[in-house]
CSV table of C-alpha atoms in Angstrom, one decimal:
chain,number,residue,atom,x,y,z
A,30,UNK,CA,105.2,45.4,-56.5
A,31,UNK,CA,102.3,43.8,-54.8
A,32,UNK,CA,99.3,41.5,-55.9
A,33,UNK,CA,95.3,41.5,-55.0
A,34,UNK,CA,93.9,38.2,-56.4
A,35,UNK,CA,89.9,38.0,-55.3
A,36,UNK,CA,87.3,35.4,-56.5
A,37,UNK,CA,84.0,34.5,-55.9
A,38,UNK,CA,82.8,31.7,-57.7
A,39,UNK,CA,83.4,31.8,-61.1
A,40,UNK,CA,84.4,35.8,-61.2
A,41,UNK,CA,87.9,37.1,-60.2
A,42,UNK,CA,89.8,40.4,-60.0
A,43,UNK,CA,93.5,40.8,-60.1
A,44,UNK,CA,94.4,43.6,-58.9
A,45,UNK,CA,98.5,45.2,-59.1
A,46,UNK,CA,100.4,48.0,-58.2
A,47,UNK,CA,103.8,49.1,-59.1
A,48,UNK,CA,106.1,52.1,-60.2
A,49,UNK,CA,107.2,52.8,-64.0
A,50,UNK,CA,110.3,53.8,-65.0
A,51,UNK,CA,109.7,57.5,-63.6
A,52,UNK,CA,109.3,56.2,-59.8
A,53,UNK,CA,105.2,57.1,-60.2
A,54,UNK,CA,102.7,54.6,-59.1
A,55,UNK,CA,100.5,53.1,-61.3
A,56,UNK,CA,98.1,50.1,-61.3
A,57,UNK,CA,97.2,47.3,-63.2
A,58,UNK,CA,94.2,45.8,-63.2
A,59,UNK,CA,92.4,42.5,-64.4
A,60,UNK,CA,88.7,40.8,-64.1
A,61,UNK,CA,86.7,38.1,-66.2
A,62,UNK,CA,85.4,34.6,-65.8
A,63,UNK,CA,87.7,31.8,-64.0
A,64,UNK,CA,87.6,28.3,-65.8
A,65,UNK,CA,88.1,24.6,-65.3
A,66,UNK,CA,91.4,23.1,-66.8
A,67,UNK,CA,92.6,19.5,-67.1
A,68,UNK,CA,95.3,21.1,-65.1
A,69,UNK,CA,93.5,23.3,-62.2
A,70,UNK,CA,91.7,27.0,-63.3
A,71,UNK,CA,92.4,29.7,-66.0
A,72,UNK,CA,91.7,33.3,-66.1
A,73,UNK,CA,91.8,35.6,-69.4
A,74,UNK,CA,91.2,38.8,-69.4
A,75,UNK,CA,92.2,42.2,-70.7
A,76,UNK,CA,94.8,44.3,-68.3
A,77,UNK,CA,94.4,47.5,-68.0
A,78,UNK,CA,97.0,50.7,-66.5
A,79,UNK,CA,95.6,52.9,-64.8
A,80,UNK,CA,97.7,56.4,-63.2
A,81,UNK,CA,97.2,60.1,-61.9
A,82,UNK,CA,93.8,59.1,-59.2
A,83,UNK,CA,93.4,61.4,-56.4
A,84,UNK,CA,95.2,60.6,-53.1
A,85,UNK,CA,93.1,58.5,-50.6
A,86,UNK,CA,92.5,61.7,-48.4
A,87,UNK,CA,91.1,64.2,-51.4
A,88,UNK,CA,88.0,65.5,-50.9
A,89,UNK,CA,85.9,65.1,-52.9
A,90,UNK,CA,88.0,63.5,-55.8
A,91,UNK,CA,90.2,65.7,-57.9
A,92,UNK,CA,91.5,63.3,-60.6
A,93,UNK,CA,89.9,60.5,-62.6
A,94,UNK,CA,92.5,58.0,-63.6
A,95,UNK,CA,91.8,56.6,-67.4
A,96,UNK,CA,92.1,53.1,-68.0
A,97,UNK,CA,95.0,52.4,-70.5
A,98,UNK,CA,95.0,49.0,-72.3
A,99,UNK,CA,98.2,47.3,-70.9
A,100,UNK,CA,97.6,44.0,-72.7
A,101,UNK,CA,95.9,40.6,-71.5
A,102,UNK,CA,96.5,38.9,-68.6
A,103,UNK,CA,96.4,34.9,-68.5
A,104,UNK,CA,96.3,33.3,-64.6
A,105,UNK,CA,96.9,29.8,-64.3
A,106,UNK,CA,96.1,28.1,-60.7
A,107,UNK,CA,97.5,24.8,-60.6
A,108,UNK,CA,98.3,22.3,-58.1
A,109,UNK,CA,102.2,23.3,-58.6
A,110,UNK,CA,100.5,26.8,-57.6
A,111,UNK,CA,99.7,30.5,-59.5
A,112,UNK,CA,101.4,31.9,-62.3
A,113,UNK,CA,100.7,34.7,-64.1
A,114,UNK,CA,101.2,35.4,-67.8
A,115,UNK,CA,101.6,39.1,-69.7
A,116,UNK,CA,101.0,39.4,-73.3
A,117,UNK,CA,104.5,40.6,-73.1
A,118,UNK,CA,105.6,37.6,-72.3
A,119,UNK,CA,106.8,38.2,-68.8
A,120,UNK,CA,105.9,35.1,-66.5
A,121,UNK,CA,105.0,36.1,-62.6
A,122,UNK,CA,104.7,34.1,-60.1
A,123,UNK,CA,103.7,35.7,-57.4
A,124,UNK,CA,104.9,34.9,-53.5
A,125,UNK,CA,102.0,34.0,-51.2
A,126,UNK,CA,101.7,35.2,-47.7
A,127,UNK,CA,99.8,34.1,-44.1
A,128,UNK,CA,98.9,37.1,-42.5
């Protein structure tokens, strides 16, 4: 599993990928409007699946992936660090590297 968080000002995309239970990739994707808390920032947004693109190299695209509503995705970035919240419930906190 790996994790693309990008903002710029106020907006942000979070951006994972992963495999499901059959060992195919998918994605999961997030974006919406970061906000103040008493506690750091907040994101809320709708997450969305998406599977079966084209490979990098087709040409020109074959496949179209579909979004899929996968739930709602809450971020909280606090001094203590991120966390990330699924409407499952599953908490995530993600592991932060210096590249």
């Amino acid at each position: 599993v790996g994790y693309f968080i990008e903002q710029q000002g106020n907006a942000a995309f979070i951006g994972a990928f992963a495999y499901d239970t059959t060992g195919a990739p998918i994605w999961y994707v997030s974006s919406g409007t970061v906000l103040p808390t008493g506690a750091g920032y907040q994101l809320q947004a709708p997450l969305n699946s998406y599977t079966g693109g084209s490979p990098f190299g087709a040409r020109p695209p074959v496949n179209t992936p579909t979004p899929v509503s996968a739930g709602s995705l809450a971020a909280n970035l606090a001094r203590a660090g991120l966390t990330l919240q699924l409407s499952t419930g599953r908490g995530i906190v993600p592991s932060f590297y210096n590249w």
